[in-house]
XYZ file of C-alpha atoms in Angstrom:
780
model
C -39.546 24.849 71.554
C -40.529 24.153 67.979
C -38.114 24.437 65.072
C -39.755 25.966 61.999
C -38.539 25.379 58.441
C -40.630 26.149 55.355
C -43.902 25.592 57.187
C -42.692 22.347 58.857
C -42.700 21.975 62.639
C -40.522 19.294 64.208
C -41.190 18.091 67.757
C -38.726 15.899 69.584
C -37.118 14.552 66.456
C -34.883 11.605 67.267
C -31.885 10.291 65.415
C -33.211 7.767 62.925
C -31.027 4.661 62.862
C -31.517 2.572 59.757
C -33.240 -0.741 60.383
C -31.545 -3.407 62.445
C -32.546 -7.005 63.016
C -31.703 -8.706 66.278
C -31.254 -12.351 67.175
C -30.661 -13.244 70.840
C -29.341 -9.742 71.469
C -27.024 -9.783 68.426
C -27.505 -7.476 65.454
C -28.145 -9.514 62.297
C -28.249 -7.762 58.928
C -29.775 -9.642 56.008
C -27.878 -8.278 53.005
C -29.487 -8.841 49.596
C -28.054 -8.560 46.061
C -29.435 -6.237 43.399
C -28.146 -6.627 39.873
C -31.007 -4.578 38.438
C -33.937 -2.455 39.593
C -36.357 -5.382 39.723
C -34.067 -7.172 42.170
C -33.527 -3.951 44.135
C -37.245 -3.429 44.738
C -37.672 -7.147 45.396
C -35.109 -6.876 48.193
C -36.949 -3.903 49.716
C -40.358 -5.567 49.500
C -39.072 -8.847 50.932
C -37.709 -7.097 54.008
C -33.939 -6.999 53.504
C -31.993 -4.892 55.993
C -29.415 -3.835 53.415
C -28.819 -4.105 49.673
C -25.559 -4.193 47.752
C -25.275 -3.243 44.110
C -22.798 -2.037 41.513
C -22.324 0.937 39.256
C -21.597 0.755 35.551
C -17.842 0.639 36.203
C -15.630 -1.284 38.656
C -18.336 -3.779 39.577
C -17.305 -7.414 40.069
C -20.531 -8.283 38.242
C -19.893 -6.229 35.123
C -22.554 -8.136 33.188
C -25.324 -7.208 35.615
C -27.514 -4.243 34.659
C -25.913 -2.097 37.402
C -26.764 1.552 38.037
C -25.964 5.112 36.976
C -25.047 7.704 39.652
C -28.269 9.619 39.003
C -30.535 6.616 39.387
C -28.490 5.368 42.307
C -29.306 8.499 44.297
C -33.048 8.025 43.756
C -32.914 4.374 44.752
C -30.887 5.078 47.879
C -33.505 7.599 49.012
C -36.203 4.984 48.454
C -34.246 2.383 50.447
C -33.736 4.815 53.311
C -37.502 5.202 53.630
C -37.518 1.621 54.894
C -34.395 2.041 56.974
C -32.544 -0.137 54.450
C -28.847 0.536 53.942
C -27.289 0.535 50.462
C -23.713 -0.570 49.846
C -22.109 0.211 46.488
C -19.589 -2.309 45.171
C -16.489 -0.860 43.521
C -14.809 -4.191 43.954
C -12.564 -4.857 40.978
C -8.842 -4.440 40.491
C -7.939 -0.995 39.165
C -5.177 -0.294 36.672
C -3.023 2.844 36.613
C -4.947 4.490 33.766
C -8.236 3.852 35.557
C -7.370 5.509 38.854
C -9.041 8.813 38.006
C -12.232 7.075 36.883
C -12.222 4.863 39.986
C -11.955 7.788 42.384
C -14.633 9.623 40.423
C -16.950 6.615 40.752
C -16.257 6.451 44.479
C -17.044 10.160 44.751
C -20.315 9.737 42.824
C -21.414 6.745 44.903
C -20.670 8.432 48.215
C -22.304 11.716 47.190
C -25.379 9.748 46.054
C -25.862 8.700 49.672
C -24.293 5.222 49.785
C -24.029 3.904 53.319
C -20.721 2.205 52.489
C -18.453 1.394 49.560
C -17.246 -2.166 48.983
C -13.646 -2.065 47.740
C -11.303 -4.904 46.756
C -8.032 -3.011 46.732
C -6.775 -2.522 50.265
C -4.375 0.294 49.504
C -6.805 2.242 47.307
C -9.234 2.015 50.218
C -6.608 3.561 52.457
C -6.229 6.454 50.014
C -10.023 6.928 49.870
C -10.138 7.088 53.651
C -7.268 9.563 53.739
C -9.093 11.913 51.387
C -12.515 11.416 52.978
C -12.265 10.278 56.631
C -16.059 10.090 56.989
C -16.358 7.553 54.174
C -17.415 4.061 55.299
C -15.475 1.257 53.622
C -16.088 -2.484 53.522
C -13.269 -4.719 52.287
C -14.451 -7.076 49.540
C -14.238 -10.836 49.838
C -11.892 -10.600 46.842
C -9.219 -9.243 49.199
C -9.079 -12.714 50.726
C -9.326 -11.902 54.433
C -9.388 -15.280 56.162
C -7.762 -14.666 59.554
C -7.277 -12.039 62.257
C -4.083 -10.696 60.639
C -6.064 -9.733 57.552
C -8.716 -8.110 59.739
C -6.138 -5.990 61.549
C -4.535 -5.004 58.244
C -7.932 -3.916 56.913
C -8.633 -1.927 60.066
C -5.255 -0.191 59.800
C -6.169 0.894 56.259
C -9.432 2.483 57.392
C -11.967 -0.256 56.652
C -14.790 -0.657 59.167
C -15.972 -4.072 57.927
C -14.441 -7.082 56.200
C -16.357 -9.456 53.952
C -14.663 -12.726 54.760
C -13.399 -15.176 52.183
C -15.940 -17.961 51.766
C -13.280 -20.501 52.748
C -12.885 -19.117 56.268
C -13.636 -21.744 58.972
C -15.877 -20.936 61.925
C -13.022 -20.630 64.435
C -11.304 -18.021 62.242
C -14.607 -16.192 61.751
C -14.999 -15.872 65.522
C -11.430 -14.552 65.826
C -11.979 -11.967 63.089
C -15.222 -10.824 64.719
C -13.208 -9.781 67.779
C -11.134 -7.491 65.579
C -13.621 -5.845 63.223
C -17.226 -5.883 62.039
C -17.702 -8.954 59.881
C -19.867 -9.941 56.921
C -20.198 -13.561 55.795
C -21.830 -15.208 52.779
C -24.706 -17.516 53.715
C -26.330 -18.219 50.339
C -25.433 -18.409 46.675
C -22.696 -19.508 44.305
C -19.321 -20.655 45.583
C -16.201 -19.920 43.562
C -13.904 -22.902 43.141
C -10.827 -20.793 43.738
C -9.885 -18.946 46.896
C -11.147 -15.364 46.804
C -9.116 -13.011 44.626
C -6.663 -15.679 43.456
C -8.446 -16.961 40.342
C -6.747 -16.228 37.014
C -8.129 -19.157 35.015
C -10.574 -16.975 33.090
C -7.799 -14.451 32.391
C -5.376 -16.963 30.914
C -7.974 -19.212 29.287
C -9.985 -16.451 27.641
C -8.610 -12.982 28.381
C -11.437 -11.979 30.731
C -10.523 -11.433 34.359
C -12.633 -12.601 37.277
C -10.870 -9.928 39.308
C -12.255 -7.366 36.884
C -15.867 -8.573 36.907
C -15.786 -10.424 33.575
C -15.245 -14.038 34.578
C -16.181 -16.538 31.849
C -16.502 -19.276 34.478
C -14.214 -21.924 32.987
C -14.510 -23.640 36.383
C -18.073 -24.591 35.368
C -16.763 -26.579 32.383
C -16.004 -30.294 32.317
C -12.556 -31.729 33.051
C -11.073 -35.205 33.171
C -8.563 -36.068 35.891
C -5.724 -38.576 35.823
C -6.392 -39.697 39.380
C -7.145 -43.399 39.709
C -10.894 -43.923 39.884
C -11.680 -40.395 38.759
C -14.559 -39.795 36.361
C -13.347 -39.409 32.770
C -15.157 -36.124 32.226
C -17.201 -34.188 34.791
C -17.566 -30.769 36.402
C -14.477 -31.450 38.483
C -13.911 -27.845 39.590
C -17.524 -26.838 40.117
C -18.991 -26.414 43.591
C -22.549 -26.621 44.878
C -24.409 -23.509 45.900
C -23.959 -22.372 49.465
C -26.924 -22.591 51.832
C -26.065 -22.083 55.489
C -29.741 -22.066 56.482
C -30.415 -22.353 60.201
C -26.696 -22.632 60.900
C -26.603 -18.882 60.287
C -27.498 -18.658 63.967
C -24.117 -20.212 64.772
C -22.456 -17.492 62.743
C -24.423 -14.888 64.676
C -23.259 -16.445 67.929
C -19.669 -16.178 66.647
C -20.166 -12.424 66.227
C -21.058 -12.036 62.542
C -23.259 -8.976 61.993
C -24.064 -9.177 58.274
C -25.400 -12.233 56.435
C -24.754 -11.851 52.744
C -26.705 -13.407 49.886
C -24.800 -13.882 46.632
C -26.717 -13.389 43.387
C -26.412 -10.100 41.520
C -26.925 -12.090 38.306
C -30.066 -13.823 39.588
C -33.744 -12.998 39.308
C -35.958 -10.780 41.425
C -37.959 -13.888 42.382
C -34.796 -15.472 43.787
C -34.051 -12.351 45.823
C -37.568 -12.295 47.269
C -37.483 -15.995 48.146
C -34.057 -16.045 49.751
C -34.618 -12.886 51.828
C -37.890 -14.283 53.127
C -36.176 -17.570 54.018
C -33.468 -15.915 56.128
C -35.943 -13.522 57.720
C -37.862 -16.552 58.910
C -34.663 -18.293 60.026
C -33.786 -15.417 62.318
C -37.417 -14.808 63.181
C -37.752 -18.265 64.700
C -40.371 -19.495 62.234
C -41.633 -23.071 62.745
C -40.091 -25.929 60.770
C -43.109 -26.164 58.467
C -42.725 -22.540 57.412
C -38.979 -22.899 56.854
C -39.596 -25.982 54.723
C -42.064 -24.018 52.603
C -39.590 -21.133 52.277
C -36.836 -23.531 51.238
C -39.077 -25.093 48.595
C -39.692 -21.622 47.130
C -35.982 -20.927 47.192
C -35.128 -24.089 45.263
C -37.713 -23.276 42.608
C -36.229 -19.839 41.987
C -32.629 -21.092 41.759
C -30.954 -24.376 42.646
C -27.730 -25.567 41.031
C -28.241 -29.075 42.343
C -27.859 -29.737 46.015
C -26.574 -27.336 48.645
C -23.608 -27.185 50.968
C -23.204 -25.471 54.333
C -19.767 -24.480 53.070
C -16.272 -24.229 54.443
C -17.243 -22.541 57.714
C -18.681 -25.793 59.004
C -16.137 -28.138 57.447
C -15.758 -29.458 53.925
C -17.969 -32.442 53.118
C -19.211 -34.453 50.160
C -21.974 -31.921 49.443
C -19.388 -29.282 48.500
C -18.961 -30.601 44.956
C -21.402 -30.406 42.065
C -19.736 -32.667 39.517
C -22.863 -33.842 37.693
C -25.062 -30.806 37.057
C -24.612 -27.176 36.108
C -27.299 -24.531 35.928
C -30.675 -24.280 37.593
C -32.447 -27.602 38.173
C -35.190 -26.381 40.503
C -37.098 -28.712 42.816
C -38.169 -32.263 42.106
C -41.965 -32.414 41.818
C -42.632 -35.695 40.054
C -41.451 -38.634 37.974
C -41.946 -39.645 34.363
C -44.522 -42.428 34.662
C -45.332 -43.432 31.066
C -45.316 -42.372 27.428
C -48.624 -41.688 25.659
C -50.092 -41.007 22.228
C -47.486 -42.777 20.164
C -44.741 -41.565 22.464
C -45.404 -37.925 21.585
C -46.242 -36.977 25.156
C -44.994 -38.096 28.545
C -47.181 -38.426 31.606
C -45.628 -36.952 34.752
C -46.935 -38.366 38.015
C -47.043 -35.371 40.345
C -49.189 -33.543 42.866
C -48.057 -30.251 41.340
C -50.554 -28.487 39.071
C -48.699 -26.442 36.421
C -49.805 -23.189 34.831
C -49.054 -21.861 31.372
C -45.323 -21.389 30.797
C -43.995 -23.359 33.771
C -40.556 -24.840 33.069
C -39.249 -28.336 33.854
C -36.001 -30.278 33.650
C -35.592 -34.038 33.704
C -32.744 -35.709 35.548
C -31.468 -39.271 35.570
C -28.903 -40.329 38.121
C -28.451 -36.686 39.032
C -27.604 -35.670 35.457
C -29.743 -33.535 33.179
C -31.373 -35.357 30.243
C -33.691 -32.682 28.895
C -36.362 -30.120 29.620
C -39.730 -28.760 28.535
C -42.236 -25.941 29.037
C -45.825 -26.813 29.959
C -48.644 -25.467 27.788
C -52.340 -25.814 28.451
C -52.705 -27.756 25.195
C -50.671 -30.635 26.639
C -53.243 -31.138 29.360
C -53.227 -32.375 32.924
C -55.299 -34.723 35.012
C -55.699 -35.595 38.641
C -52.403 -36.963 39.870
C -50.248 -35.549 37.085
C -49.774 -33.644 33.827
C -48.346 -34.132 30.339
C -45.200 -32.794 28.671
C -44.028 -33.126 25.038
C -41.838 -36.250 25.017
C -38.160 -36.341 24.105
C -36.413 -39.489 22.758
C -33.722 -39.111 25.442
C -36.239 -39.452 28.278
C -36.917 -42.695 30.118
C -39.613 -43.906 32.488
C -38.420 -43.178 36.025
C -36.636 -39.915 35.197
C -37.005 -37.303 37.932
C -38.950 -34.197 36.910
C -37.880 -30.899 38.441
C -39.733 -27.603 38.390
C -37.427 -24.772 37.276
C -39.951 -22.013 36.605
C -43.011 -21.731 38.826
C -45.000 -18.837 37.418
C -47.633 -18.949 40.163
C -44.884 -18.692 42.785
C -43.235 -15.821 40.930
C -46.552 -13.952 40.892
C -47.143 -14.586 44.612
C -43.676 -13.356 45.487
C -44.077 -10.260 43.297
C -47.340 -9.424 45.065
C -45.460 -8.807 48.315
C -45.249 -5.076 48.925
C -43.539 -3.354 51.783
C -45.022 -0.083 53.065
C -43.827 2.430 55.598
C -46.430 3.098 58.297
C -47.187 6.731 59.108
C -49.487 7.643 61.986
C -51.345 10.833 61.028
C -53.427 13.376 62.926
C -55.349 16.089 61.063
C -56.554 19.358 62.573
C -58.445 22.189 60.863
C -60.071 25.415 62.052
C -61.779 28.088 60.016
C -59.422 30.975 59.309
C -56.325 28.873 60.062
C -54.104 26.751 57.891
C -54.767 23.043 58.453
C -51.999 20.981 60.043
C -51.032 17.315 59.891
C -48.912 15.708 62.592
C -46.865 12.721 61.436
C -45.442 10.115 63.779
C -43.043 7.532 62.324
C -39.717 5.823 62.915
C -37.848 9.111 62.525
C -39.835 10.785 65.325
C -42.614 13.324 65.054
C -43.266 16.412 62.950
C -46.127 18.740 62.070
C -46.716 19.973 58.533
C -48.798 23.153 58.094
C -50.760 23.910 54.920
C -50.225 27.022 52.826
C -53.848 28.266 52.769
C -56.396 28.789 55.544
C -59.609 26.807 55.816
C -62.902 28.661 55.214
C -66.381 28.522 56.672
C -68.408 26.116 54.594
C -71.249 27.740 52.633
C -72.849 24.433 51.790
C -70.900 21.141 52.134
C -68.056 21.154 54.679
C -64.931 19.048 54.092
C -65.576 15.783 55.916
C -63.480 13.060 57.454
C -64.120 10.622 54.607
C -62.880 13.078 51.978
C -59.690 13.624 53.993
C -59.124 9.862 54.253
C -59.639 9.389 50.511
C -57.229 12.193 49.729
C -54.418 10.842 51.929
C -54.926 7.295 50.647
C -53.070 8.500 47.548
C -49.379 8.478 48.404
C -47.960 10.110 45.272
C -45.923 7.056 44.339
C -44.293 6.803 47.756
C -44.522 3.528 49.746
C -46.439 4.977 52.684
C -49.387 3.469 54.518
C -51.380 6.117 56.395
C -52.855 5.051 59.739
C -55.093 7.708 61.247
C -54.898 8.488 64.932
C -57.312 11.422 64.805
C -59.108 13.580 62.250
C -60.476 16.887 63.535
C -62.107 18.524 60.524
C -63.449 21.399 62.609
C -67.060 22.482 62.714
C -68.411 23.570 59.355
C -64.950 24.034 57.779
C -64.267 23.850 54.096
C -60.974 23.271 52.301
C -60.625 23.615 48.531
C -59.754 20.225 47.052
C -56.588 21.550 45.378
C -55.464 22.940 48.759
C -56.096 19.575 50.435
C -54.158 17.806 47.677
C -51.274 20.250 48.051
C -51.204 19.586 51.797
C -51.095 15.835 51.169
C -48.165 16.188 48.776
C -46.385 18.401 51.268
C -46.913 15.915 54.096
C -45.568 12.946 52.138
C -42.650 14.913 50.706
C -41.733 16.056 54.212
C -41.967 12.490 55.526
C -39.721 11.253 52.728
C -37.186 13.958 53.520
C -37.267 13.101 57.210
C -36.546 9.441 56.495
C -33.830 10.192 53.966
C -32.200 12.840 56.150
C -30.195 15.790 54.980
C -27.896 15.223 52.005
C -24.359 14.791 53.253
C -21.912 17.521 52.221
C -20.482 16.538 48.827
C -16.888 15.356 48.729
C -14.364 15.783 45.965
C -11.828 13.019 45.434
C -8.691 12.970 43.346
C -6.605 10.054 42.160
C -3.054 9.729 43.522
C -0.717 11.623 41.264
C 1.737 9.700 39.119
C 3.080 6.174 39.217
C 5.890 4.956 41.418
C 8.983 5.201 39.235
C 11.187 2.861 41.239
C 10.579 0.391 44.033
C 12.513 1.307 47.166
C 15.339 -0.929 48.414
C 15.379 -2.988 45.206
C 17.689 -2.891 42.227
C 16.452 -3.368 38.704
C 17.541 -6.568 37.032
C 17.241 -8.784 40.096
C 16.061 -12.352 39.602
C 13.782 -14.263 41.934
C 12.558 -17.834 41.537
C 9.764 -19.766 43.220
C 10.493 -23.465 43.607
C 10.173 -26.396 45.993
C 13.771 -27.581 45.552
C 16.986 -25.574 45.265
C 19.191 -28.499 44.166
C 18.607 -27.991 40.452
C 21.760 -27.882 38.338
C 20.411 -24.700 36.725
C 20.760 -22.792 39.998
C 24.488 -23.528 40.092
C 24.994 -22.025 36.663
C 22.871 -18.884 36.776
C 22.748 -15.896 39.085
C 19.665 -15.853 41.322
C 19.167 -13.077 43.873
C 16.106 -14.410 45.692
C 14.922 -17.976 46.177
C 11.313 -18.317 47.302
C 10.976 -21.727 48.912
C 7.595 -23.364 48.474
C 7.303 -26.372 50.807
C 5.399 -29.447 49.721
C 4.491 -30.068 53.371
C 4.484 -27.095 55.716
C 4.214 -29.432 58.702
C 7.391 -31.321 57.820
C 10.202 -29.447 59.526
C 12.732 -31.900 58.095
C 11.847 -30.563 54.655
C 12.562 -27.042 55.921
C 15.861 -28.121 57.463
C 16.951 -29.862 54.268
C 16.205 -26.808 52.164
C 18.109 -24.431 54.452
C 21.039 -26.835 54.597
C 21.249 -27.001 50.789
C 20.586 -23.280 50.308
C 23.448 -22.160 52.538
C 25.877 -22.735 49.660
C 24.205 -20.000 47.611
C 24.401 -16.219 47.983
C 20.730 -15.593 47.403
C 18.127 -14.413 49.938
C 15.872 -17.237 51.129
C 12.185 -16.305 51.352
C 9.444 -18.595 52.660
C 6.394 -18.843 50.421
C 3.185 -18.091 52.363
C -0.050 -19.071 50.566
C -2.968 -16.676 50.268
C -5.029 -18.820 52.635
C -3.772 -19.730 56.090
C -5.487 -20.273 59.424
C -4.291 -18.994 62.786
C -3.062 -22.438 63.851
C -1.177 -22.908 60.573
C 0.494 -19.534 60.985
C 1.556 -20.422 64.518
C 3.179 -23.548 63.137
C 4.917 -21.580 60.387
C 6.251 -19.118 62.967
C 8.391 -21.897 64.426
C 10.722 -21.746 61.441
C 9.859 -18.511 59.577
C 12.567 -16.481 61.397
C 15.202 -18.781 59.878
C 14.426 -17.295 56.467
C 15.395 -13.897 55.136
C 11.695 -13.031 54.988
C 8.194 -14.015 53.885
C 6.909 -13.997 50.310
C 3.179 -13.542 50.888
C 0.485 -14.178 48.281
C -2.245 -12.603 50.446
C -2.392 -9.072 51.835
C -2.766 -10.466 55.383
C 0.947 -11.362 55.124
C 1.798 -7.645 55.507
C 0.369 -7.606 59.014
C 1.747 -11.037 59.832
C 5.276 -9.886 58.975
C 4.919 -6.534 60.717
C 3.737 -8.080 63.998
C 6.483 -10.706 64.050
C 9.392 -8.633 62.813
C 9.731 -10.428 59.468
C 10.670 -8.943 56.103
C 7.804 -8.876 53.638
C 7.898 -9.591 49.915
C 4.470 -8.678 48.481
C 3.731 -11.525 46.096
C 1.929 -11.654 42.768
C -1.232 -12.722 44.598
C -1.429 -9.333 46.336
C -2.708 -8.081 42.964
C -0.758 -4.813 42.855
C -2.051 -3.149 39.678
C -1.074 0.514 39.962
C 1.489 2.905 41.350
C -0.912 3.624 44.200
C -0.907 -0.080 45.092
C 2.881 -0.215 45.017
C 3.092 2.892 47.183
C 0.621 1.314 49.596
C 2.690 -1.864 49.787
C 5.797 0.209 50.507
C 4.005 2.046 53.259
C 2.799 -1.276 54.701
C 6.425 -2.414 55.005
C 7.187 -4.301 51.786
C 10.873 -4.677 50.997
C 10.179 -6.262 47.628
C 6.996 -6.529 45.591
C 5.671 -8.264 42.493
C 3.074 -6.745 40.206
C -0.155 -8.416 39.098
C 0.164 -11.199 36.519
C -2.869 -9.746 34.694
C -1.122 -6.599 33.434
C 0.180 -5.978 29.925
C 3.706 -4.724 29.291
C 2.426 -1.165 28.963
C 0.354 -1.425 32.133
C 3.303 -2.850 34.053
C 5.441 0.091 32.989
C 2.728 2.515 34.072
C 2.330 0.866 37.467
C 6.019 0.813 38.363
C 8.572 1.449 35.639
C 11.478 -0.141 37.448
C 12.479 -2.228 40.424
C 9.235 -4.096 41.026
C 9.179 -7.794 40.162
C 7.322 -9.053 37.121
C 6.288 -12.686 36.646
C 7.799 -13.341 33.241
C 8.506 -17.056 33.009
C 7.666 -20.545 34.182
C 4.352 -21.848 35.367
C 1.341 -19.621 35.952
C -0.754 -20.527 38.964
C -4.347 -19.871 37.970
C -6.193 -21.240 41.022
C -5.702 -21.819 44.740
C -8.027 -24.578 45.937
C -8.636 -24.736 49.678
C -10.812 -27.835 49.189
C -9.921 -31.208 47.713
C -11.192 -31.482 44.113
C -11.513 -35.245 44.654
C -13.940 -34.906 47.549
C -11.492 -35.734 50.360
C -11.699 -39.429 49.514
C -8.605 -39.887 51.652
C -8.986 -43.653 52.184
C -8.386 -44.377 48.500
C -6.093 -41.429 47.713
C -2.675 -42.113 46.192
C -1.378 -38.816 47.639
C 0.596 -37.843 44.573
C 2.262 -34.465 44.350
C 1.131 -33.876 40.776
C -2.141 -34.578 38.960
C -3.591 -33.158 35.766
C -6.987 -31.887 34.677
C -7.788 -32.003 30.966
C -10.547 -29.849 29.501
C -12.803 -30.709 26.557
C -10.421 -28.913 24.173
C -7.597 -31.217 25.245
C -5.667 -28.642 27.245
C -3.830 -30.175 30.194
C -3.636 -28.220 33.452
C -1.149 -29.369 36.121
C -2.745 -29.769 39.564
C -0.217 -29.719 42.418
C -0.990 -30.960 45.920
C 0.681 -29.520 48.998
C -0.042 -29.875 52.678
C -0.548 -27.550 55.615
C -2.964 -28.813 58.255
C -4.820 -30.441 55.354
C -4.197 -31.158 51.682
C -4.584 -28.146 49.416
C -4.159 -27.780 45.688
C -2.865 -25.329 43.090
C -3.970 -25.395 39.473
C -1.451 -24.198 36.897
C -2.078 -22.944 33.383
C -1.900 -25.435 30.553
C 0.910 -23.484 28.871
C 4.132 -22.169 30.373
C 4.709 -18.409 30.426
C 7.656 -16.992 28.497
C 8.045 -13.252 27.974
C 10.576 -11.651 25.680
C 12.945 -9.505 27.705
C 12.312 -6.543 25.405
C 8.716 -6.460 26.646
C 9.687 -6.044 30.286
C 9.523 -2.544 31.781
C 12.887 -0.864 31.944
C 14.727 -1.889 35.089
C 12.128 -4.470 36.075
C 13.125 -7.358 38.306
C 12.298 -10.821 36.964
C 10.265 -13.455 38.759
C 10.089 -17.075 37.597
C 7.725 -19.668 39.028
C 9.612 -22.908 38.384
C 7.492 -25.090 40.655
C 7.148 -28.579 39.225
C 9.199 -27.913 36.087
C 11.829 -30.303 34.721
C 15.585 -29.593 34.909
C 15.655 -28.732 31.215
C 12.742 -26.306 31.537
C 14.361 -24.527 34.488
C 17.611 -24.207 32.529
C 15.777 -22.674 29.570
C 14.105 -19.997 31.660
C 17.146 -19.005 33.699
C 19.237 -18.829 30.510
C 16.676 -16.512 28.900
C 15.586 -19.171 26.374
C 12.062 -19.788 27.670
C 10.577 -19.053 24.246
C 12.149 -22.262 22.940
C 9.513 -24.150 24.962
C 5.791 -24.406 24.121
C 4.537 -21.276 25.813
C 2.157 -18.348 26.052
C 2.940 -14.663 26.276
C 0.192 -14.287 28.882
C -1.205 -10.812 29.274
C 1.965 -9.013 28.173
C 0.884 -8.205 24.643
C -2.903 -8.187 24.693
C -3.647 -7.618 28.383
C -6.894 -8.828 29.937
C -10.272 -7.156 30.148
């Protein structure tokens, strides 16, 4: 039986599942970035399986072009023609006053046809899912999921996929894949800090990386006080990630989506990197992969690549010498010519007008130039305008290959349609379309006539349907039956063509989903349950300070220097038994399954767990431990606080990026506020000194000094390996009058002197050199 709708006949229409790529029986999705429309269409043309992008608000790449709701809907329809999924990133932290706008943006993105929303805030995601159960949610890498506990917590909040923290090792990735659908970064920039825990940009410049406005102070130069350390280098900067063929190992571990970072990068980069990973999974020969990789380096290369944390930290992780795009080495400066005004570059590469080059010496950049035809070239090389800083022997790297950019841009992806045309005099002509969505027949609006002179022929029909009305279709004819002596007015034939292609587009795109209406949670949480305003909590590695004997402390959060040293745990508990406070064990934002098993040996001896990562909620719930939601959980609104309560928190601390007014709006009393001591601005899972363990002095405290002379304490601690925490250059001291009414106070006194601890606990922190943090001005 045929179903008729507006002159369209559908036969045996099948459910159209958006494109999937398979490798050895495993679904592999190549997920491309799109910071603007050029990159979006580049991803489609290059053959990406999915694209992720942001809207004008709540995008972790706020400085990308991003997209309006209206344009987003058009682009999603275009992507769906190719079976390409579109994920919309609403992946920043959301303050109380922004809740309505956030839920409106989520509503607009979902109603525009987004296949999933990428959300950073776990508890806001849970509220989205409660209001719209059919909504598909992916948990952003900024949520810091790095183990199976985090995966189960995400699943409990309604997320169907987690985007793992880049620091997650392969064994943990495999464990997470058994719990939930998993997405992993395989290409692009690596943040120095563990996902979601970077506040360096906030405290150094007032722009939050968690809010999409990172100023990238990690890409600046720092000097370290470690013996043998370079006096000034890009100490915190990491190489770009390139998993390459090892992506197949991730697929074998169960990863389904292979994500490419780069919403701030060019369309040429997107085309090159998608093609590279298509060929990786397509089993292309080594020669082809080498060619792909060359193209990739020319479109963007920060200077060397690393396979990343998943496969073990190594020397290639760091990029201490170079920042920015250095391209691919194509030659060497051979000699200076014409009174040293030009330099001859020995190279097999033949440049075209406008190609860009950088010169490196010893891995460090010494200059650059753009080639113009006037400079000339000859067999075996070309000329560039010389710079006094250049030397014979400098490596010459190609950073802009215009011929490559043009070749990549020429790639166009079309959707094949198999057409059959039938026409009889006195009847409306019909076109049958067979494509990925199934089969349908489109009937014209006017009948064909008997030809009086020239009948409508097959060639005219082919020419007509070769025009696709701006749609990316490629017509392949199975049969054209123009009838005997039939004539069709050209305008009627054109109208039929438009109707056919419009119907095909609609069939690919599918019916618009019923619109949803979302509303923000009403009102802030006025008081945190089971907590009394005015409580004091401190974070420290040692409870034997004289200051603790003289001042009332309600909660002591013990931060071990070595989590594997049970004697250290025993000593703390022995000393702490003389105090009336609650003892909490500090749990970092990053922890592997084996580390958590080790911690479980002694965790029950504490009152509870102070967790910096949201995975700690599930960890505590499954093992019957009390949970204190730490500052690193990034609770920014009343909805977040309510979510933490529902997840089992007994105590909670609000985000350190909120102003006094925003803190009061999020939770006017009872929640803890970090108001004094040190401010941790980075969690480093890697060693900033390159794991040079043989010559390491294994100090607890180092310093990094920036070019402005600011000194940042760098503290080393140990779990199964050495890890590091970077603290702000200035201590935090907040006037009590700025605290929300009834707020509980949290001090991070890790690494402070006895005198400094005394000042803070006595309420005299402002006597020390300090900063007011975000309390007065807030952060963007």
